[in-house]
């Protein structure tokens, strides 16, 4: 299938390839990073070893999608009629091409994704065969993996397509899959938490509006969904979910394998599951407080109790950021506008003010400021989505947009299989000069 978006992408890829080839051929020996022992043991923090043009995370500014800050992205992308937030599909166009799409370019992708959105019945059969206590993230990852046999990329590879054409079938798989994720997610939600009362999709709606419809949540939840998917889409390449997607894809595993894997990484409590953990933490405090708002002194004690017991305060800290996450601030502004008097928001607001000085006094975390996950659950809760085990699935739909965009470009630029070198502890001791 050749859409205008795909043709544009093709031109961009052709224009970009010589840049990568030249860097490799003429400047391949230029150093961009050194690695210390602390970095090798400590999760490669700060080691520059990945290349992406989809987004860049500046520690002191936060994320830019294709060069645009979050406020710029939200202001420039075409908006759904009557909506405060842009079409998710327009954002996907931006991530893929680097261009802010026109309204008609956006609507073309909306239509294309509507046409690809029908989820095969066997996907639901597989989800339904799982144990009733299976976590929603497990079901979500399972559903994506189950669809692997649909892969156009795997079929094309088996036929022997040339390396320069890999991106084409990868693109097809990515758009096919992304179009189906909202229905799969909503199905998991309604099956688990709404007595299996499934709401069929409305294929005339855009991604955000259709998701709200299938979840059974009224306006402005369509805008909430759009905002969520856009904000969570990409955070450059080194985070666990993006890196996992890139790594698995580098073995030429198809996008279904790659996205299922990246979801498994997102499901960790230090990464995407932190949004669920924030609400669980707040609920724990609320239970102890009998649902009244704690005083500042009481709230400080809850934080210190968590830290002293050796646990992390979920939603605070970051491996790269050294300021409050702009994704947090966008959601905070949304809360101040739409739910300023909500009880949970009062807790979140109190944590916004009280936790950073406590983290600084505690003296461990390099970044005491809140990240995206500290502010996202409260909005869902306010709109009736109180089953916080489901929150990371929302993150997963959004993150799939960024990881898919990266995978398409990885294949377009022919990035090789990823294979960093490991060393032994004994070798490190040798290098440190401490071995007798
Ligand atoms: N509460 C308590 N301690 C914290 C902390 C927090 N929120 N954040 C960091 N620390 C601790 C670390 O556990 C580490 O302790 P040890 O030396 O005992 O191992 C120390 O401070 C130094 O850590 P760091 O260098 O500042 O942070 P890392 O780069 O190692 O880790 C994390 C970054 C985000 C994993 C970390 O800040 C954390 O665990 N935060 C809480 C969980 C969370 O909110 N995760 C979501 C992050 C955003 C994201 O990816 N969303 O998907």
XYZ file of C-alpha atoms and ligand atoms in Angstrom:
488
model
C 0.000 0.000 0.000
C 1.461 3.371 -0.921
C 0.083 6.381 0.902
C 1.296 9.966 0.645
C 2.887 9.518 4.079
C 4.819 6.496 2.877
C 5.999 8.327 -0.226
C 7.143 11.254 1.899
C 8.909 8.866 4.255
C 10.607 7.216 1.294
C 11.966 10.581 0.102
C 13.177 11.447 3.612
C 14.902 8.072 3.909
C 16.633 8.466 0.532
C 17.789 11.959 1.554
C 19.028 10.774 4.948
C 20.958 7.662 3.933
C 24.019 9.511 2.514
C 24.413 11.365 5.853
C 24.755 8.100 7.767
C 26.973 6.572 5.079
C 29.300 9.597 5.090
C 29.587 9.627 8.900
C 30.475 5.947 8.859
C 32.908 6.104 5.963
C 34.715 9.395 6.622
C 34.330 9.912 10.372
C 33.824 6.416 11.752
C 36.818 6.769 14.119
C 35.691 10.059 15.682
C 35.113 9.520 19.428
C 31.769 10.528 20.933
C 32.044 8.865 24.360
C 34.409 7.217 26.842
C 33.243 4.524 29.250
C 34.267 4.391 32.899
C 34.098 1.417 35.249
C 31.183 3.091 37.064
C 29.287 3.361 33.783
C 29.966 -0.254 32.797
C 28.719 -1.544 36.169
C 26.085 1.156 36.559
C 23.750 0.568 33.643
C 25.747 2.558 31.040
C 24.403 5.849 32.343
C 25.543 8.712 30.088
C 27.361 6.484 27.569
C 26.576 7.752 24.082
C 26.045 4.605 22.035
C 22.689 4.979 20.318
C 21.522 7.157 17.413
C 17.975 8.407 16.904
C 16.420 11.460 15.287
C 12.886 10.827 16.564
C 13.383 12.633 19.874
C 16.136 14.070 22.067
C 16.159 14.333 25.862
C 18.106 17.241 27.281
C 18.709 16.736 31.032
C 17.851 20.344 31.832
C 15.137 20.993 29.296
C 13.339 17.679 28.832
C 12.088 15.989 25.715
C 11.841 17.413 22.215
C 9.959 15.414 19.601
C 11.704 15.983 16.257
C 13.036 19.252 17.640
C 9.751 20.474 19.112
C 9.153 20.896 22.870
C 5.926 19.462 24.288
C 4.084 22.843 24.283
C 5.228 23.446 20.688
C 4.152 19.951 19.621
C 0.719 20.318 21.190
C 0.257 23.792 19.693
C 1.413 22.995 16.157
C -0.217 19.619 15.406
C -3.715 19.615 13.860
C -6.490 19.175 16.418
C -9.601 17.051 16.298
C -12.770 19.197 15.925
C -13.809 20.578 19.313
C -10.733 19.022 20.933
C -8.072 20.673 23.081
C -5.466 18.072 22.092
C -4.047 17.108 18.683
C -4.768 13.956 16.731
C -2.435 11.128 17.814
C -2.119 10.212 14.147
C -0.681 13.673 13.352
C 1.926 13.120 16.066
C 2.847 9.768 14.516
C 3.321 11.550 11.173
C 5.647 14.014 12.939
C 7.662 11.256 14.629
C 8.053 9.331 11.375
C 8.893 12.201 9.037
C 10.030 15.133 11.191
C 7.345 17.320 9.564
C 4.292 18.830 11.225
C 1.532 17.397 9.012
C -1.207 19.435 7.427
C -4.792 18.662 8.379
C -5.336 16.650 5.213
C -2.105 14.656 5.733
C -3.278 13.920 9.267
C -6.714 12.825 8.121
C -5.175 10.553 5.522
C -3.347 8.682 8.266
C -6.496 8.663 10.434
C -8.330 6.971 7.558
C -5.518 4.560 6.808
C -5.360 3.465 10.452
C -9.139 3.125 10.666
C -8.990 0.745 7.705
C -6.318 -1.377 9.417
C -7.870 -1.385 12.891
C -9.876 -4.635 12.904
C -8.399 -6.976 15.508
C -8.489 -10.667 14.530
C -10.757 -12.755 16.803
C -7.976 -15.194 17.736
C -6.217 -12.356 19.605
C -9.133 -12.108 22.020
C -9.267 -15.912 22.313
C -5.649 -15.938 23.465
C -6.193 -13.153 26.015
C -9.268 -14.923 27.335
C -7.414 -18.213 27.750
C -5.004 -16.598 30.249
C -5.420 -16.938 34.014
C -7.985 -14.463 35.354
C -5.379 -12.770 37.575
C -2.969 -12.107 34.703
C -1.669 -8.526 34.803
C -3.042 -6.284 32.012
C 0.493 -5.655 30.756
C 1.053 -9.396 30.352
C -2.187 -9.668 28.382
C -1.235 -6.682 26.249
C 2.199 -8.048 25.420
C 0.706 -11.493 24.779
C -1.855 -10.018 22.366
C 0.847 -8.250 20.358
C 3.024 -11.367 20.264
C 0.075 -13.493 19.161
C -0.319 -11.271 16.101
C 3.253 -12.032 15.005
C 2.020 -14.486 12.413
C 0.450 -11.492 10.615
C 3.887 -9.994 9.997
C 4.403 -8.744 6.458
C 8.047 -8.078 7.300
C 8.725 -11.691 8.281
C 7.076 -12.898 5.062
C 8.998 -10.413 2.937
C 12.255 -11.388 4.666
C 11.602 -15.061 3.983
C 11.140 -14.173 0.315
C 14.542 -12.492 0.365
C 13.905 -8.732 0.090
C 16.947 -6.488 -0.206
C 18.261 -4.667 2.880
C 17.325 -1.242 1.494
C 13.676 -2.344 1.302
C 13.358 -3.637 4.881
C 11.817 -0.426 6.117
C 8.801 -0.759 3.800
C 7.352 -3.983 5.249
C 8.422 -2.823 8.734
C 6.343 0.318 8.206
C 3.363 -1.798 7.110
C 3.600 -3.994 10.216
C 3.948 -0.956 12.473
C 0.898 0.873 11.112
C -1.135 -2.359 11.082
C -0.251 -2.982 14.721
C -0.556 0.573 16.038
C -4.055 0.779 14.531
C -5.122 -2.249 16.603
C -3.584 -1.412 19.991
C -6.451 0.806 21.289
C -9.079 -1.877 20.720
C -6.915 -4.586 22.292
C -6.257 -2.389 25.332
C -9.909 -1.393 25.759
C -10.942 -5.038 25.389
C -8.541 -6.051 28.182
C -9.921 -3.269 30.365
C -13.617 -4.011 29.850
C -13.077 -7.774 30.070
C -11.215 -7.514 33.379
C -12.839 -4.558 35.075
C -16.290 -3.980 33.531
C -17.889 -7.445 33.743
C -16.778 -8.318 30.250
C -19.134 -5.709 28.853
C -17.233 -5.025 25.615
C -18.005 -1.867 23.608
C -17.374 -2.428 19.880
C -15.135 0.111 18.116
C -16.496 2.951 16.030
C -14.269 2.874 12.953
C -15.283 6.430 12.032
C -13.425 7.913 15.018
C -9.778 8.906 15.335
C -7.499 6.910 17.622
C -8.038 8.967 20.803
C -11.801 9.322 20.387
C -12.277 5.653 19.500
C -10.264 4.595 22.529
C -12.420 6.773 24.828
C -15.537 5.332 23.185
C -14.391 1.695 23.650
C -13.373 2.394 27.256
C -16.885 3.741 27.856
C -15.646 7.089 29.200
C -17.225 10.371 28.095
C -15.578 13.564 26.854
C -13.074 15.021 27.518
C -11.527 11.542 27.905
C -10.909 11.525 24.141
C -8.545 14.448 24.737
C -7.045 12.770 27.796
C -6.267 9.716 25.656
C -4.727 11.878 22.920
C -2.596 13.768 25.451
C -1.468 10.508 27.098
C -0.466 8.766 23.914
C 1.434 11.797 22.641
C 3.248 12.573 25.915
C 4.332 8.966 26.453
C 5.344 8.316 22.846
C 9.092 8.768 22.902
C 11.922 9.679 25.301
C 14.966 9.132 23.079
C 16.474 5.645 22.754
C 18.201 4.633 25.969
C 15.187 4.034 28.218
C 14.337 0.395 28.827
C 11.274 0.147 26.557
C 12.735 2.058 23.591
C 16.079 0.354 23.910
C 14.467 -3.086 24.121
C 12.402 -2.440 20.996
C 15.512 -1.256 19.133
C 17.627 -4.168 20.372
C 15.138 -6.895 19.475
C 14.498 -5.320 16.090
C 18.253 -5.215 15.435
C 18.196 -9.022 15.169
C 15.624 -8.441 12.375
C 12.897 -9.818 14.616
C 9.714 -8.269 13.210
C 7.815 -5.361 14.834
C 5.391 -7.697 16.656
C 8.285 -9.390 18.458
C 9.944 -6.032 19.114
C 6.878 -4.272 20.487
C 5.843 -7.221 22.651
C 9.372 -7.191 24.145
C 9.438 -3.466 24.713
C 6.112 -3.766 26.593
C 7.706 -6.327 28.908
C 10.430 -3.807 29.757
C 7.880 -1.059 30.258
C 6.130 -3.291 32.811
C 8.933 -2.866 35.375
C 8.257 -0.695 38.480
C 11.347 1.458 37.885
C 10.054 2.258 34.376
C 6.438 2.429 33.092
C 4.835 0.541 35.953
C 5.778 3.496 38.177
C 2.471 5.166 37.177
C 0.592 2.278 38.811
C 2.959 2.360 41.800
C 2.297 6.070 42.399
C -1.435 5.455 42.757
C -0.807 2.384 44.917
C 1.441 4.486 47.173
C -1.143 7.270 47.427
C -3.910 4.746 48.144
C -1.777 3.326 50.957
C -1.468 6.814 52.479
C -5.202 7.454 51.999
C -6.080 4.210 53.762
C -3.963 5.242 56.722
C -5.462 8.780 56.655
C -9.080 7.593 56.418
C -9.421 9.511 53.137
C -8.623 12.933 54.574
C -5.795 15.030 53.201
C -2.709 14.657 55.408
C -1.020 17.663 56.931
C 2.372 18.545 55.464
C 4.083 16.993 58.488
C 2.111 13.747 58.085
C 2.918 13.582 54.357
C 6.625 14.157 55.030
C 6.565 11.258 57.493
C 4.992 8.916 54.889
C 7.783 9.807 52.442
C 10.514 9.325 55.013
C 8.993 5.977 56.099
C 9.188 4.796 52.468
C 12.776 5.970 52.066
C 13.902 4.577 55.420
C 12.444 1.178 54.585
C 14.731 1.135 51.522
C 11.972 1.579 48.931
C 11.828 4.190 46.198
C 9.280 6.997 46.227
C 7.565 6.168 42.927
C 7.277 8.935 40.351
C 10.398 10.786 41.490
C 13.925 10.683 40.087
C 15.178 10.046 36.584
C 18.213 8.526 34.917
C 18.706 11.475 32.531
C 16.482 14.398 33.587
C 17.767 16.884 36.125
C 14.628 18.998 36.442
C 10.872 18.453 36.724
C 9.768 16.403 33.747
C 7.918 18.632 31.214
C 5.551 15.693 30.662
C 4.703 16.077 34.353
C 4.140 19.826 33.950
C 1.798 19.406 30.959
C -0.335 16.976 32.944
C -0.184 19.204 36.024
C -1.506 22.102 33.959
C -4.305 19.836 32.722
C -5.158 18.947 36.348
C -5.112 22.575 37.480
C -7.564 23.362 34.675
C -9.873 20.336 34.863
C -9.629 18.823 38.354
C -8.078 21.336 40.777
C -10.251 20.207 43.699
C -9.873 16.459 43.244
C -8.753 14.703 46.436
C -6.026 12.635 44.771
C -4.737 15.702 42.933
C -4.383 17.376 46.349
C -2.113 14.500 47.390
C -0.141 14.730 44.136
C 0.142 18.505 44.519
C 1.385 18.103 48.062
C 4.006 15.594 46.912
C 5.075 18.025 44.164
C 5.966 20.544 46.860
C 7.216 18.276 49.657
C 9.069 15.343 48.078
C 11.957 17.123 46.245
C 13.408 18.744 49.420
C 13.083 15.395 51.220
C 14.875 13.613 48.377
C 17.597 16.273 48.515
C 17.980 15.811 52.263
C 17.993 12.019 51.785
C 20.918 12.677 49.454
C 20.815 9.621 47.221
C 18.790 10.337 44.071
C 20.636 12.494 41.531
C 17.330 13.980 40.426
C 14.878 14.846 43.216
C 12.171 16.108 40.859
C 8.955 14.365 39.737
C 8.788 12.423 36.478
C 5.871 11.748 34.114
C 4.515 8.891 36.232
C 3.917 10.998 39.353
C 1.146 12.925 37.626
C -0.459 10.585 35.122
C -2.540 8.250 37.290
C -4.512 10.985 39.026
C -6.055 12.080 35.722
C -7.158 8.528 34.908
C -8.588 8.126 38.396
C -10.577 11.350 38.042
C -12.204 10.104 34.814
C -13.277 6.860 36.489
C -10.385 4.598 35.548
C -9.528 3.569 39.095
C -8.037 0.168 38.292
C -4.455 1.380 38.399
C -3.024 -1.977 37.280
C -4.189 -0.834 33.841
C -2.241 2.453 33.710
C 0.932 1.052 32.170
C -1.108 -0.303 29.238
C -1.989 3.318 28.398
C 1.709 4.160 28.541
C 2.345 1.154 26.256
C 0.006 2.379 23.514
C 1.783 5.717 23.528
C 5.300 4.269 23.701
C 4.562 1.983 20.749
C 4.268 5.108 18.537
C 7.834 6.155 19.288
C 9.371 2.681 19.257
C 7.703 1.861 15.933
C 8.963 5.120 14.411
C 12.467 4.239 15.552
C 12.253 0.703 14.220
C 11.158 1.932 10.777
C 14.184 4.253 10.668
C 16.513 1.582 12.082
C 15.646 -0.630 9.145
C 15.725 2.296 6.685
C 19.286 3.168 7.699
C 20.351 -0.467 7.892
C 21.539 -0.333 11.503
C 23.296 -3.613 12.307
C 22.539 -6.136 15.007
C 23.346 -4.588 18.397
C 26.206 -6.277 20.178
C 28.151 -4.293 22.799
C 31.199 -5.975 24.309
C 31.294 -7.221 27.891
C 34.293 -7.666 30.164
C 34.814 -9.680 33.362
C 35.215 -8.273 36.885
C 38.748 -9.570 36.856
C 39.489 -7.549 33.708
C 38.115 -4.425 35.383
C 40.399 -5.050 38.375
C 43.309 -5.327 35.965
C 42.371 -2.064 34.277
C 42.035 -0.401 37.686
C 45.495 -1.665 38.612
C 44.264 -3.328 41.804
C 44.891 -6.945 40.894
C 47.801 -8.621 42.654
N 13.212 7.164 45.768
C 14.224 6.661 46.527
N 15.471 6.476 46.099
C 15.736 6.847 44.827
C 14.760 7.401 43.989
C 13.455 7.549 44.493
N 12.457 8.010 43.757
N 15.338 7.674 42.801
C 16.616 7.293 42.890
N 16.863 6.780 44.124
C 18.083 6.162 44.599
C 18.435 4.989 43.712
O 17.695 3.832 44.077
C 19.914 4.845 43.976
O 20.067 4.199 45.201
P 21.291 3.164 45.461
O 22.518 3.990 45.346
O 21.026 2.640 46.807
O 21.198 2.135 44.373
C 20.359 6.307 44.131
O 19.165 7.047 44.464
C 20.968 6.900 42.880
O 20.054 6.703 41.802
P 20.025 7.726 40.560
O 21.340 7.644 39.886
O 19.541 9.044 40.994
O 18.861 7.094 39.663
P 18.958 5.953 38.559
O 19.394 6.586 37.294
O 19.780 4.807 39.048
O 17.464 5.463 38.476
C 15.104 5.765 38.421
C 16.469 6.253 37.898
C 14.018 6.463 37.639
C 15.033 4.259 38.188
C 15.007 6.097 39.935
O 15.022 7.495 40.109
C 13.764 5.504 40.574
O 13.799 4.352 40.997
N 12.647 6.310 40.684
C 11.398 5.807 41.227
C 10.673 4.943 40.201
C 10.150 5.783 39.062
O 9.492 6.800 39.258
N 10.403 5.322 37.833
C 9.894 5.981 36.604
C 10.964 6.828 35.936
C 10.472 7.484 34.658
C 10.194 6.471 33.633
O 11.008 5.751 33.120
N 8.959 6.307 33.362
O 8.577 5.277 32.630
